[in-house]
Tab-separated table of C-alpha atoms and ligand atoms in Angstrom:
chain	number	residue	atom	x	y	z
A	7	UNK	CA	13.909	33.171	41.429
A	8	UNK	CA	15.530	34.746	38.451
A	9	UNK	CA	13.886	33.208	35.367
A	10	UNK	CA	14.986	32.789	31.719
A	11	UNK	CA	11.815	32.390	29.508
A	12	UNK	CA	12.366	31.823	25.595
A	13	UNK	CA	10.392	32.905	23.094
A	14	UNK	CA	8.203	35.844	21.096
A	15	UNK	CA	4.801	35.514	20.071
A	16	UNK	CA	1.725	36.324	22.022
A	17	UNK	CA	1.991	32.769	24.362
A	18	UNK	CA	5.431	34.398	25.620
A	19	UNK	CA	3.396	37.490	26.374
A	20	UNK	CA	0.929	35.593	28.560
A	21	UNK	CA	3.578	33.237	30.309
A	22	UNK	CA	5.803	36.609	31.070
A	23	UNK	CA	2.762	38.284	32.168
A	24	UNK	CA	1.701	35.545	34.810
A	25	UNK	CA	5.268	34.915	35.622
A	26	UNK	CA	5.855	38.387	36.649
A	27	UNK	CA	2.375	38.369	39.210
A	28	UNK	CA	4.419	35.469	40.998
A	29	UNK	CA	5.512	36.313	44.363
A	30	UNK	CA	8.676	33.798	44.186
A	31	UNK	CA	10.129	36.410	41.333
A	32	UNK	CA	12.544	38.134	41.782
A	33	UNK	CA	13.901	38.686	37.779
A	34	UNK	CA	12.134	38.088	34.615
A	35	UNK	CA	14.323	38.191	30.906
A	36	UNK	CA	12.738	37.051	27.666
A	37	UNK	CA	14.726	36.399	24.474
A	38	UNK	CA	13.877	37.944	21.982
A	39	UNK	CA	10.565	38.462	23.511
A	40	UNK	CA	8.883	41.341	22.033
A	41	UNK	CA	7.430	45.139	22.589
A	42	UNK	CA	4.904	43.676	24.976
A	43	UNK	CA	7.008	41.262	27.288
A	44	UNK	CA	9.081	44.296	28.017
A	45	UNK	CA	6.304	45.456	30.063
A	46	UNK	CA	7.365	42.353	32.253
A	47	UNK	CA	10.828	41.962	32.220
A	48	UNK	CA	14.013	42.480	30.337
A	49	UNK	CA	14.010	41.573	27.132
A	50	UNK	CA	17.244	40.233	25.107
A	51	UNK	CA	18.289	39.843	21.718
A	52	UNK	CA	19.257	36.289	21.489
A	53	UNK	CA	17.509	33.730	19.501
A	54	UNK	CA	16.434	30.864	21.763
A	55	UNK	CA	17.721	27.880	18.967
A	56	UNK	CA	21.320	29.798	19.657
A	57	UNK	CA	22.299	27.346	22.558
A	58	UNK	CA	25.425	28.880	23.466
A	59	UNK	CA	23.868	32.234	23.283
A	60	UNK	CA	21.273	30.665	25.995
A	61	UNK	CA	23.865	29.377	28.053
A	62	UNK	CA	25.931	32.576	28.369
A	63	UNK	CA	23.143	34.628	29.337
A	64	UNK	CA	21.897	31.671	31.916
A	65	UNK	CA	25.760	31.506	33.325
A	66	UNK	CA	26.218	35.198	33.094
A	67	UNK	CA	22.675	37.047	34.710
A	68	UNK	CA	22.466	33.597	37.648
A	69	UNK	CA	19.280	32.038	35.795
A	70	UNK	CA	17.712	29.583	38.180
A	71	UNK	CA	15.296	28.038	35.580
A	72	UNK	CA	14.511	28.306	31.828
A	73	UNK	CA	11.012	28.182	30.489
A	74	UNK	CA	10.760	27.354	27.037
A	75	UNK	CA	8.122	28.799	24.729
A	76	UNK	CA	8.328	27.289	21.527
A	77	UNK	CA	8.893	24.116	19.954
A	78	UNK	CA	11.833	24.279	17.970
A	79	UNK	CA	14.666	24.592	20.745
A	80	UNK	CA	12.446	21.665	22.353
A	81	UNK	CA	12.777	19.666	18.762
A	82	UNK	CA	16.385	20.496	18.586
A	83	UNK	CA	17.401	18.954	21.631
A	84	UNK	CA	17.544	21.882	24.279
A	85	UNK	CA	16.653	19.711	27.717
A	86	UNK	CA	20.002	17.743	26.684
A	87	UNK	CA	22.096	20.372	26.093
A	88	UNK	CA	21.517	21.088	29.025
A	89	UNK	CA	21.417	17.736	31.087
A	90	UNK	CA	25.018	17.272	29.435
A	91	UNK	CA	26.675	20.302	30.481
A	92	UNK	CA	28.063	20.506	33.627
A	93	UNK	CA	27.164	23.897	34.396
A	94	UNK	CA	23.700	23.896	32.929
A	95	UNK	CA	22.675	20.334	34.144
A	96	UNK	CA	21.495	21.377	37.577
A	97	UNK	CA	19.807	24.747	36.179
A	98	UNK	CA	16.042	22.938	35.649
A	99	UNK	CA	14.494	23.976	32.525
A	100	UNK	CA	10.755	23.596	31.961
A	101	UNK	CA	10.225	22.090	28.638
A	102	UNK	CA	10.554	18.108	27.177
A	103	UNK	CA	13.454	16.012	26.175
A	104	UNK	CA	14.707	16.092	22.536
A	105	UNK	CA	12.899	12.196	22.689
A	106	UNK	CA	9.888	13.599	24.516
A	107	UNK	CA	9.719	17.197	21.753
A	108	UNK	CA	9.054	13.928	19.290
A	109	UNK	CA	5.344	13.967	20.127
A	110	UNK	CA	5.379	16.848	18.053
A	111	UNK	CA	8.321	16.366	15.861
A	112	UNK	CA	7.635	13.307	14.205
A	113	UNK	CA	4.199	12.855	13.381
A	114	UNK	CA	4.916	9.473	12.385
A	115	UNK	CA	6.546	8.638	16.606
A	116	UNK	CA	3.451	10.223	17.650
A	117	UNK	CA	1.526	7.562	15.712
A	118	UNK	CA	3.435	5.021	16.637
A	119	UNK	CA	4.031	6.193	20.965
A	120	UNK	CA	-0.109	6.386	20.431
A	121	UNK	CA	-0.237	2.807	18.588
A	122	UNK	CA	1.757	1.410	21.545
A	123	UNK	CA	-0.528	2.297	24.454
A	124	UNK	CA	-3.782	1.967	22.830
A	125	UNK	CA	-4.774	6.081	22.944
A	126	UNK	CA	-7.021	6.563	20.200
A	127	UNK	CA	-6.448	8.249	17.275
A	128	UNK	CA	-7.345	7.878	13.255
A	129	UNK	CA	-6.202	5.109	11.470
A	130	UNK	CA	-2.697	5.599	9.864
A	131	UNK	CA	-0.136	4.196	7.656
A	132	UNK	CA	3.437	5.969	6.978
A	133	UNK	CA	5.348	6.164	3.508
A	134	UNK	CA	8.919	7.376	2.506
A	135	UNK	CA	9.987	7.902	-1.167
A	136	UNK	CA	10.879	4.170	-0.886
A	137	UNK	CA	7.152	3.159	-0.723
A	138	UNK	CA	5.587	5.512	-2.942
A	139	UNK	CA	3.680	3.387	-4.912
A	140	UNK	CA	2.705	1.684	-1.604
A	141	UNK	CA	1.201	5.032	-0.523
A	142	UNK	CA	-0.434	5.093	-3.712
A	143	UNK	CA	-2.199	1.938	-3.134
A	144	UNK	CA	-3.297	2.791	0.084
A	145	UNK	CA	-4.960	6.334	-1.032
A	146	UNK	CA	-6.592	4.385	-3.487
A	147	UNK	CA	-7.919	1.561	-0.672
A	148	UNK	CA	-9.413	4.446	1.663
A	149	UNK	CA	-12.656	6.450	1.202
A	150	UNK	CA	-11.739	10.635	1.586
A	151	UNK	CA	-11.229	13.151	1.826
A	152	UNK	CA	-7.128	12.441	2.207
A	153	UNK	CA	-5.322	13.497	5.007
A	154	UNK	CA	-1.658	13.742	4.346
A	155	UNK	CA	0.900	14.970	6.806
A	156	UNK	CA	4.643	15.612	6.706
A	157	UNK	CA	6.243	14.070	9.293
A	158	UNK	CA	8.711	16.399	10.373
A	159	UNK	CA	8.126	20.499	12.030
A	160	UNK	CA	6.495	22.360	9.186
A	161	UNK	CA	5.427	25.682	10.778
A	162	UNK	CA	2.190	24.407	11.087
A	163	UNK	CA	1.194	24.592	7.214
A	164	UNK	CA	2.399	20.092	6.512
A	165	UNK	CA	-1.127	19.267	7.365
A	166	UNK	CA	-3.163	18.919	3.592
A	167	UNK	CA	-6.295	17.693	3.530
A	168	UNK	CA	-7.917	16.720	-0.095
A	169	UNK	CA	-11.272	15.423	-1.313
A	170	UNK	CA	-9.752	14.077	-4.925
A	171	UNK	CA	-7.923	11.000	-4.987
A	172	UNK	CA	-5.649	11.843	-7.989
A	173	UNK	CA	-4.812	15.040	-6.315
A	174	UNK	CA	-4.044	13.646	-3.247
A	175	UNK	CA	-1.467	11.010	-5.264
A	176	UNK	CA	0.237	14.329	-6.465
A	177	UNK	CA	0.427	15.974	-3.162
A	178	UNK	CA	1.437	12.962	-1.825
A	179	UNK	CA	4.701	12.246	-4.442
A	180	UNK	CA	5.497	16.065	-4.480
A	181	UNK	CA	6.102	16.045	-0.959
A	182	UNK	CA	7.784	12.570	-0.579
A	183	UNK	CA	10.193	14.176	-3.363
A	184	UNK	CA	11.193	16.908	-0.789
A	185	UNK	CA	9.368	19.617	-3.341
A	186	UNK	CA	6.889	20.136	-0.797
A	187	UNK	CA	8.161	21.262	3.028
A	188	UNK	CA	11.542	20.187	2.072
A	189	UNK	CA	12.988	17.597	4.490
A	190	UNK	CA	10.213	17.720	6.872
A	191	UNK	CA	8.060	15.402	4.203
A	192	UNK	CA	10.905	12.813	4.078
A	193	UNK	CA	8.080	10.662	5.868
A	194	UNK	CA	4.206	11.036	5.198
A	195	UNK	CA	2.012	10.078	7.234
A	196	UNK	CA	-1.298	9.589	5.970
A	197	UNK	CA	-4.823	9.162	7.893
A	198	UNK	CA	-8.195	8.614	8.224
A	199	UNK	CA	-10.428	11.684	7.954
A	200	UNK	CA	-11.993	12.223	11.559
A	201	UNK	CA	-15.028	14.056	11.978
A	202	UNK	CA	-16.090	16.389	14.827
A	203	UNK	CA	-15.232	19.196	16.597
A	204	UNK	CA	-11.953	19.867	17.628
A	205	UNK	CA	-10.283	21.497	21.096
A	206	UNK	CA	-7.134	21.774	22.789
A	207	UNK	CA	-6.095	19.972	26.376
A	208	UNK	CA	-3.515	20.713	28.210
A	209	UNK	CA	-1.329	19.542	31.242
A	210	UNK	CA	1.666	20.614	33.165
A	211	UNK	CA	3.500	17.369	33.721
A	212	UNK	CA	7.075	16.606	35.890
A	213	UNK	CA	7.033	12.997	34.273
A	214	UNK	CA	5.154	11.231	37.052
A	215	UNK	CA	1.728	13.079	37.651
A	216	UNK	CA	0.385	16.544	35.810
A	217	UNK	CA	-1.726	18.748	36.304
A	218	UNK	CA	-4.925	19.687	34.039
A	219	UNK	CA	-5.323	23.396	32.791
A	220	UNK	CA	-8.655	24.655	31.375
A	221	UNK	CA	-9.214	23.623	28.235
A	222	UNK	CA	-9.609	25.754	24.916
A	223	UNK	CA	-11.071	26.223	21.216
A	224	UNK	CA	-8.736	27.467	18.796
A	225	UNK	CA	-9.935	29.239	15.566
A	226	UNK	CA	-7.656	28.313	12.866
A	227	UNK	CA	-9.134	29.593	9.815
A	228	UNK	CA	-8.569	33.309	8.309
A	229	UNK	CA	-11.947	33.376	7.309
A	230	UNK	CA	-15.240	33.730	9.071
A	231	UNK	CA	-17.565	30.464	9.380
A	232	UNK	CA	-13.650	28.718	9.848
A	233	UNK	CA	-12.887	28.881	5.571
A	234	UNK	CA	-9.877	30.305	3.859
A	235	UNK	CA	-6.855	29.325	4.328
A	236	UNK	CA	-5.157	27.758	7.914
A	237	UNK	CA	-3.582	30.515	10.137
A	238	UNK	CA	-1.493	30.447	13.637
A	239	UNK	CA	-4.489	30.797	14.981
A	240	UNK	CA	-7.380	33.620	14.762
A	241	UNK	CA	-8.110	33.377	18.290
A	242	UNK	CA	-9.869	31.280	21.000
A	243	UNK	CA	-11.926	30.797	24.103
A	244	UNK	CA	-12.089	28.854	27.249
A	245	UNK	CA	-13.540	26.599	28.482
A	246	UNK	CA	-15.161	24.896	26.015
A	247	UNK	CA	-19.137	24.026	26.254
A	248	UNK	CA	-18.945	20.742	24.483
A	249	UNK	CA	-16.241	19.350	26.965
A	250	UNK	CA	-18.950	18.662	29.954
A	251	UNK	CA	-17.668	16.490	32.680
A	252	UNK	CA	-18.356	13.164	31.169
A	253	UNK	CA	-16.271	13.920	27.613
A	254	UNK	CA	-13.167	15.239	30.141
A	255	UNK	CA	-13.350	11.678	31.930
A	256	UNK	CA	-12.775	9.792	28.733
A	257	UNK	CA	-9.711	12.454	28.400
A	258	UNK	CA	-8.275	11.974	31.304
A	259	UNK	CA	-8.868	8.114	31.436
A	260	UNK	CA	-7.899	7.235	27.605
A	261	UNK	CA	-5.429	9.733	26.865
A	262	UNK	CA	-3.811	11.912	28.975
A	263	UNK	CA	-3.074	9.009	32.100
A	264	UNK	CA	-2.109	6.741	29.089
A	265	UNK	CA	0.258	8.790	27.403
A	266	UNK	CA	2.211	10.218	30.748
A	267	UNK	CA	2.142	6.465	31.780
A	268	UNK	CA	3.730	5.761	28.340
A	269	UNK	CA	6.276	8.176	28.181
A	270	UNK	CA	7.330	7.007	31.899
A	271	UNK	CA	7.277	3.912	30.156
A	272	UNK	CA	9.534	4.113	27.797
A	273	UNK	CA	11.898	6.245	30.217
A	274	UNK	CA	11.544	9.749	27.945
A	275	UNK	CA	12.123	12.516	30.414
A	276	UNK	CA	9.371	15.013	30.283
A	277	UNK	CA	8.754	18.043	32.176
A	278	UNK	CA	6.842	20.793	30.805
A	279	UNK	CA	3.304	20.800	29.008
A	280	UNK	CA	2.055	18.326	26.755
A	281	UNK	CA	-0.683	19.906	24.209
A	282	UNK	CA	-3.260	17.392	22.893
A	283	UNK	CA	-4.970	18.491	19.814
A	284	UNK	CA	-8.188	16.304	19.985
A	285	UNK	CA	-11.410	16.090	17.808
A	286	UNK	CA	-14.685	15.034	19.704
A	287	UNK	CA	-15.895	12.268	17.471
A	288	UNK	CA	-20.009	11.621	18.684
A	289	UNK	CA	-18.662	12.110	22.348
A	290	UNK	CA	-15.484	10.032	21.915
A	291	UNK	CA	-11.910	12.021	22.061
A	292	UNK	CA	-9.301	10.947	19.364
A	293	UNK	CA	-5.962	12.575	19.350
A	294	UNK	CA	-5.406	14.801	16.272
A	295	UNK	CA	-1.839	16.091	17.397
A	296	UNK	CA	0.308	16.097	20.173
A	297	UNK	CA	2.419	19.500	20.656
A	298	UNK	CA	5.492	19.712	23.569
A	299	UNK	CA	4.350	23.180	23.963
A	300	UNK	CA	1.601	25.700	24.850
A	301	UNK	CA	-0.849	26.277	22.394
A	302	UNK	CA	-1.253	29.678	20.826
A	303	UNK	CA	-3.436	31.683	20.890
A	304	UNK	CA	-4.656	29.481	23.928
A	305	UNK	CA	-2.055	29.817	26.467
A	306	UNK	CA	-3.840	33.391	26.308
A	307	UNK	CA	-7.103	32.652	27.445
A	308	UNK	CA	-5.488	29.302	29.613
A	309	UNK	CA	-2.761	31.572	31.790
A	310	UNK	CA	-5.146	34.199	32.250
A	311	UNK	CA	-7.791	30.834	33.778
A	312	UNK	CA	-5.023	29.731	35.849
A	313	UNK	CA	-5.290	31.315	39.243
A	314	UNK	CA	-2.439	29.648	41.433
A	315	UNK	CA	1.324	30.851	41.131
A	316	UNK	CA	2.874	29.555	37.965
A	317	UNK	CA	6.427	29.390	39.571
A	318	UNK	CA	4.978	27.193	42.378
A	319	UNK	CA	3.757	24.880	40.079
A	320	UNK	CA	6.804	25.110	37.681
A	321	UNK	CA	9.235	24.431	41.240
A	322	UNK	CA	7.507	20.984	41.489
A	323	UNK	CA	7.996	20.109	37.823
A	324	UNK	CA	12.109	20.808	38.532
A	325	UNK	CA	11.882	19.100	42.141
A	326	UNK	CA	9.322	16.037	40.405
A	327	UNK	CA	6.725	17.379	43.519
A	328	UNK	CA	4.176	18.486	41.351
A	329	UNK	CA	1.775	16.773	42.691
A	330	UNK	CA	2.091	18.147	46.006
A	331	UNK	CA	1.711	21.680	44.671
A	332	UNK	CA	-2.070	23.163	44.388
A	333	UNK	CA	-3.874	24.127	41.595
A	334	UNK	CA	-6.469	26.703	41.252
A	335	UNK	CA	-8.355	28.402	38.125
A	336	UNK	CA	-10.920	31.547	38.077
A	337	UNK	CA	-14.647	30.301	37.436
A	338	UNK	CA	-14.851	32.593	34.454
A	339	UNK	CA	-14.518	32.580	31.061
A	340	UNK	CA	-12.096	34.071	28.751
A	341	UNK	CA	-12.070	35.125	25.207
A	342	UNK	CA	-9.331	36.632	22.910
A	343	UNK	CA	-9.377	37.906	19.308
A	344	UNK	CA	-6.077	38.063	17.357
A	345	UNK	CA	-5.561	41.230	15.008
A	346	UNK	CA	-3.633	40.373	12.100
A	347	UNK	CA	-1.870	42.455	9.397
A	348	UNK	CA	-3.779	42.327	5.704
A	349	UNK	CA	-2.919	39.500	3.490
A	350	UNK	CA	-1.772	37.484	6.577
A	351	UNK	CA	-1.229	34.127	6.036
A	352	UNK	CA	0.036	35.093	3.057
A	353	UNK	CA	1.933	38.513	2.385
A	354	UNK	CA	2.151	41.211	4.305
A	355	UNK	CA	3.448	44.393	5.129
A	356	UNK	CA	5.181	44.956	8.770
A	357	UNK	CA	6.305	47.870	10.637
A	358	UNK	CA	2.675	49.487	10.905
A	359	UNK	CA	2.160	52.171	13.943
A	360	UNK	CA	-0.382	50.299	16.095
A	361	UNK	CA	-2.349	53.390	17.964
A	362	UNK	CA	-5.157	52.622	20.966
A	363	UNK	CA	-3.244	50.251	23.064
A	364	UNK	CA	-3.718	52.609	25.982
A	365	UNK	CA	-7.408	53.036	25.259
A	366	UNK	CA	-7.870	49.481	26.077
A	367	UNK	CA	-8.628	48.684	30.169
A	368	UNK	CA	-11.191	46.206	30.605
A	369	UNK	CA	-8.890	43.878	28.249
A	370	UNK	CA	-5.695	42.508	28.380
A	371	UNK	CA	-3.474	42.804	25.168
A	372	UNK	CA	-1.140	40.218	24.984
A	373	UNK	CA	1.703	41.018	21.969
A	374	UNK	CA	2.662	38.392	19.251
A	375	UNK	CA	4.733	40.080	16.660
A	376	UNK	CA	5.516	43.724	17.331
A	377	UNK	CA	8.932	45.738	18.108
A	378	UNK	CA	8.931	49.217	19.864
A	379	UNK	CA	10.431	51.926	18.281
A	380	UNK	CA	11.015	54.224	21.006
A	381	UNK	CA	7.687	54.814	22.637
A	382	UNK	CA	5.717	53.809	19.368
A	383	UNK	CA	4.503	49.948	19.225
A	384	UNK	CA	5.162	49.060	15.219
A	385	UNK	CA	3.707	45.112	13.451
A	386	UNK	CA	6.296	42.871	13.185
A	387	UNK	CA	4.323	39.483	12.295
A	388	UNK	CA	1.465	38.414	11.149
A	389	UNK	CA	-0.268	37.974	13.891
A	390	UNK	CA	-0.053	40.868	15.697
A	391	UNK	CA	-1.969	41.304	18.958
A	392	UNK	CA	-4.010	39.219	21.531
A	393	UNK	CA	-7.124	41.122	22.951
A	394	UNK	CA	-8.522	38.727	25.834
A	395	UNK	CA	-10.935	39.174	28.113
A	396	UNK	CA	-12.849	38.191	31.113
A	397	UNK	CA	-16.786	37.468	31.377
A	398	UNK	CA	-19.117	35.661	33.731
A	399	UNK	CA	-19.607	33.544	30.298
A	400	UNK	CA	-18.054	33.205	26.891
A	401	UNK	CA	-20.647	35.575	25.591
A	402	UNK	CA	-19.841	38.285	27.655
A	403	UNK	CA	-15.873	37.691	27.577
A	404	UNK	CA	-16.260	38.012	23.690
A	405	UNK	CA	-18.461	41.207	23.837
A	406	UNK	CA	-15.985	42.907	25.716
A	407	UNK	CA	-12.993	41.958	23.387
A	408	UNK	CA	-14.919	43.224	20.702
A	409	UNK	CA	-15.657	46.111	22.421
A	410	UNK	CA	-11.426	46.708	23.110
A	411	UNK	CA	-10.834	45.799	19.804
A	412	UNK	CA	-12.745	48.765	18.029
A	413	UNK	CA	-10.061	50.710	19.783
A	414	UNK	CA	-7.136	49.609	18.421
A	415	UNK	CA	-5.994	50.469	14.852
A	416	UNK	CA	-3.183	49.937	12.401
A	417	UNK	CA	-3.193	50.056	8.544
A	418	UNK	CA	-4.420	46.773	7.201
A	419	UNK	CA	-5.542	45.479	10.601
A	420	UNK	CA	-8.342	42.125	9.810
A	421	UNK	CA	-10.160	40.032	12.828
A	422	UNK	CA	-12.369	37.623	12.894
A	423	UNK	CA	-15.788	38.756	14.204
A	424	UNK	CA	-17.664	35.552	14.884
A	425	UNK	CA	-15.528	33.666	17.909
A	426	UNK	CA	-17.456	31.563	19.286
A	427	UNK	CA	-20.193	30.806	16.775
A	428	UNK	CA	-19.811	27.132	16.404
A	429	UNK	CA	-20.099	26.578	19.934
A	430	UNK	CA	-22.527	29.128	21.519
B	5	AMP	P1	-2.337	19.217	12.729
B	5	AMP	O1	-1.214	20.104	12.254
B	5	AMP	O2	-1.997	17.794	12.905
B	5	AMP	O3	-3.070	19.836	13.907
B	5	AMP	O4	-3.428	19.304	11.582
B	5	AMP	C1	-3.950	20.534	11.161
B	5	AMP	C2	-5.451	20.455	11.078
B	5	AMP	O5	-5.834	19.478	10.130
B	5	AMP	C3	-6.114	20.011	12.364
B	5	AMP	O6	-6.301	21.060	13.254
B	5	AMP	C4	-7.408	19.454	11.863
B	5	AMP	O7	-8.333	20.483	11.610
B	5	AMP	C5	-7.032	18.847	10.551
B	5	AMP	N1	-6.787	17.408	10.698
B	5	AMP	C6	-5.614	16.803	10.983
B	5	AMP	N2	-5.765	15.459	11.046
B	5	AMP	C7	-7.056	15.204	10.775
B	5	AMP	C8	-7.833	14.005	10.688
B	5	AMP	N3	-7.306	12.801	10.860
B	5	AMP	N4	-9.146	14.142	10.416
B	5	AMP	C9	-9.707	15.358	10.227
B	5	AMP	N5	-9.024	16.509	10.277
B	5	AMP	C10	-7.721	16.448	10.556
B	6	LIG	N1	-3.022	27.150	18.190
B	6	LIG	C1	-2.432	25.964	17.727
B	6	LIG	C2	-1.006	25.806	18.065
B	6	LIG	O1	-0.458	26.485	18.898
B	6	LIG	O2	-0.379	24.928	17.479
């Protein structure tokens, strides 16, 4: 198969990089990808929102399927692009419907898909500039802290969560007045505070039946002991000790059959991976977010889990046989530690030398943002690089990404040095 995967952060990196071990491969591109997907294919210089970029590259190198990476081509309606073109239509491309990408892009469908079949979630109520004062009155009937999120894609920062009441009016009329995230708070939805600890669940679906991949713990927080400010993602670790056989069930059972049954439902074509963001609430799962995507950093400790072909299982998505295919993971754990430049998630500096990568062996660095300049790896985001490792448990998977990396440098690198400690 010659594949087209989108996308240019460290996820990208781990999907190329399990992609490329698959024996139905023949050619790998990524666009833009980045100075570590090269490793596994060709990359391009296309941005993957560019549709007709996507489809003269697809036309012109023979694609046979697209696998999409991030959310925002998913948002803005790729699947139908191609579904209406003639010469795309029967190209299948792994990733949701523009309807089915509304899990994530409306937080306020999400609500309501998850109202209509009964998956459980916090208590919610949504407010335009229309019924401001409406909002008001309802801030001032609930108990915080607040929990006030735009409704619309908002690079992952529309989430605010306040203790004070008369702050959270501000917030809440600064970014129902478009000052705040700019069209994506047009709608605000705002919630019940839920309190637990939260994880990430994923499944490959082809509409009908899915498939469950190991589950993971993000870090989200820049800071150590999860304070400062809310990142990408500071890194993660599967599988996660709190999710014991019996929590899983009450997954499976009251939200992940429920919502594929609901989006077959309602007739929204999905096939790709559905992300649940879910908080464990005294055993009980509630559903913080739904993504149309991978998670990163967890698709690199996931992908490196998942031990069966990933083109296998991404054939039955396109042929709706998925659940004919087999699925197999490795018994052991994985960790992985992001490195990101100083001042990251606020300024930065990019285009830093990164020197050790080929010091590192018993690791696997997965790239998020860097570029090659001839043989030298430079920064190019803010997150940079994706150390993960193997162990025989999450203690020993995170010793040895430590261990890796102390051998990787650049100016201003920062980590955080206590994965793990909430859960171990
Ligand atoms: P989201 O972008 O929806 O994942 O929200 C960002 C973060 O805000 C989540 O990862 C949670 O830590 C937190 N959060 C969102 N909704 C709630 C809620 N209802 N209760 C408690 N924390 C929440
Ligand atoms: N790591 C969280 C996300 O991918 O949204």
């Amino acid at each position: 198969m010659r594949i087209l995967l989108l996308g240019s952060g460290g996820r990208e990196h781990a999907l190329a990089w399990k992609i490329a071990q698959s024996s139905m491969l023949d050619e790998l591109f990524i666009a833009p990808g980045n100075a570590g997907t090269r490793n596994h294919g060709k990359n391009l210089s296309f941005s993957p929102t560019d549709f007709e970029s996507v489809k003269k590259h697809v036309l012109e190198l023979n694609i046979d399927m697209v696998v999409v990476g991030p959310e925002e081509p998913l948002v803005m309606g790729i699947y139908d692009f191609f579904m209406k073109d003639p010469l795309l239509k029967n190209i299948p491309l792994i990733g949701p419907s523009m309807a089915g990408a509304q899990l994530e892009g409306s937080k306020d469908f999400a609500k309501k898909f998850m109202h209509r079949h009964s998956i459980p979630t916090a208590k919610y109520a949504t407010f335009s500039y229309e019924t401001l004062e409406e909002g008001i009155k309802y801030l001032e009937s609930m108990k915080g802290p607040y929990v006030l999120k735009a409704d619309g894609l908002a690079a992952g920062k529309g989430v605010l969560i306040i203790q004070d009441v008369e702050e959270a009016k501000i917030e809440l009329q600064s970014m129902l007045s478009h000052e705040k995230f700019g069209a994506a708070s047009k709608k605000v939805v705002i919630e019940q505070f839920l309190t637990g600890i939260e994880l990430s669940v994923f499944v490959l679906t082809d509409g009908s039946s899915f498939k469950l991949l190991p589950e993971a713990k993000d870090y989200k927080r820049i800071g150590e002991g999860d304070t400062g400010l809310n990142t990408g993602g500071m890194g993660a670790i599967s599988p996660v000790p709190f999710a014991d056989a019996a929590f899983m069930d009450k997954v499976h059972n009251r939200i992940i059959v429920p919502t594929i049954k609901g989006l077959k439902q309602e007739m929204i074509p999905y096939k790709g991976f559905i992300f649940f963001g879910l908080i464990n609430v005294k055993g009980d799962p509630f559903v913080i977010e739904y993504n149309c995507r991978m998670g990163d950093p967890e698709t690199e400790v996931v992908i490196p889990r998942l031990k069966s072909d990933i083109l296998d299982l991404f054939e039955g998505v396109a042929t709706n046989t998925l659940s004919e295919r087999d699925i197999q993971f490795y018994d052991k754990s994985a960790a992985t530690v992001m490195m990101v430049s100083g001042g990251y998630p606020e300024f930065y500096e990019k285009g830093k030398v990164i020197y050790g990568l080929k010091s590192v062996v018993e690791s696997i660095v997965f790239h998020s943002g860097t570029a090659s300049d001839g043989p030298s790896v430079l920064t190019a985001g803010g997150r940079v690089l994706c150390v993960t490792s193997y162990g025989r448990n999450l203690e020993a998977a995170i010793e040895k990404t430590y261990d890796s990396v102390a051998k990787i440098s650049f100016e201003g690198a920062y980590f955080r040095k206590d994965l793990g400690f909430d859960v171990l």
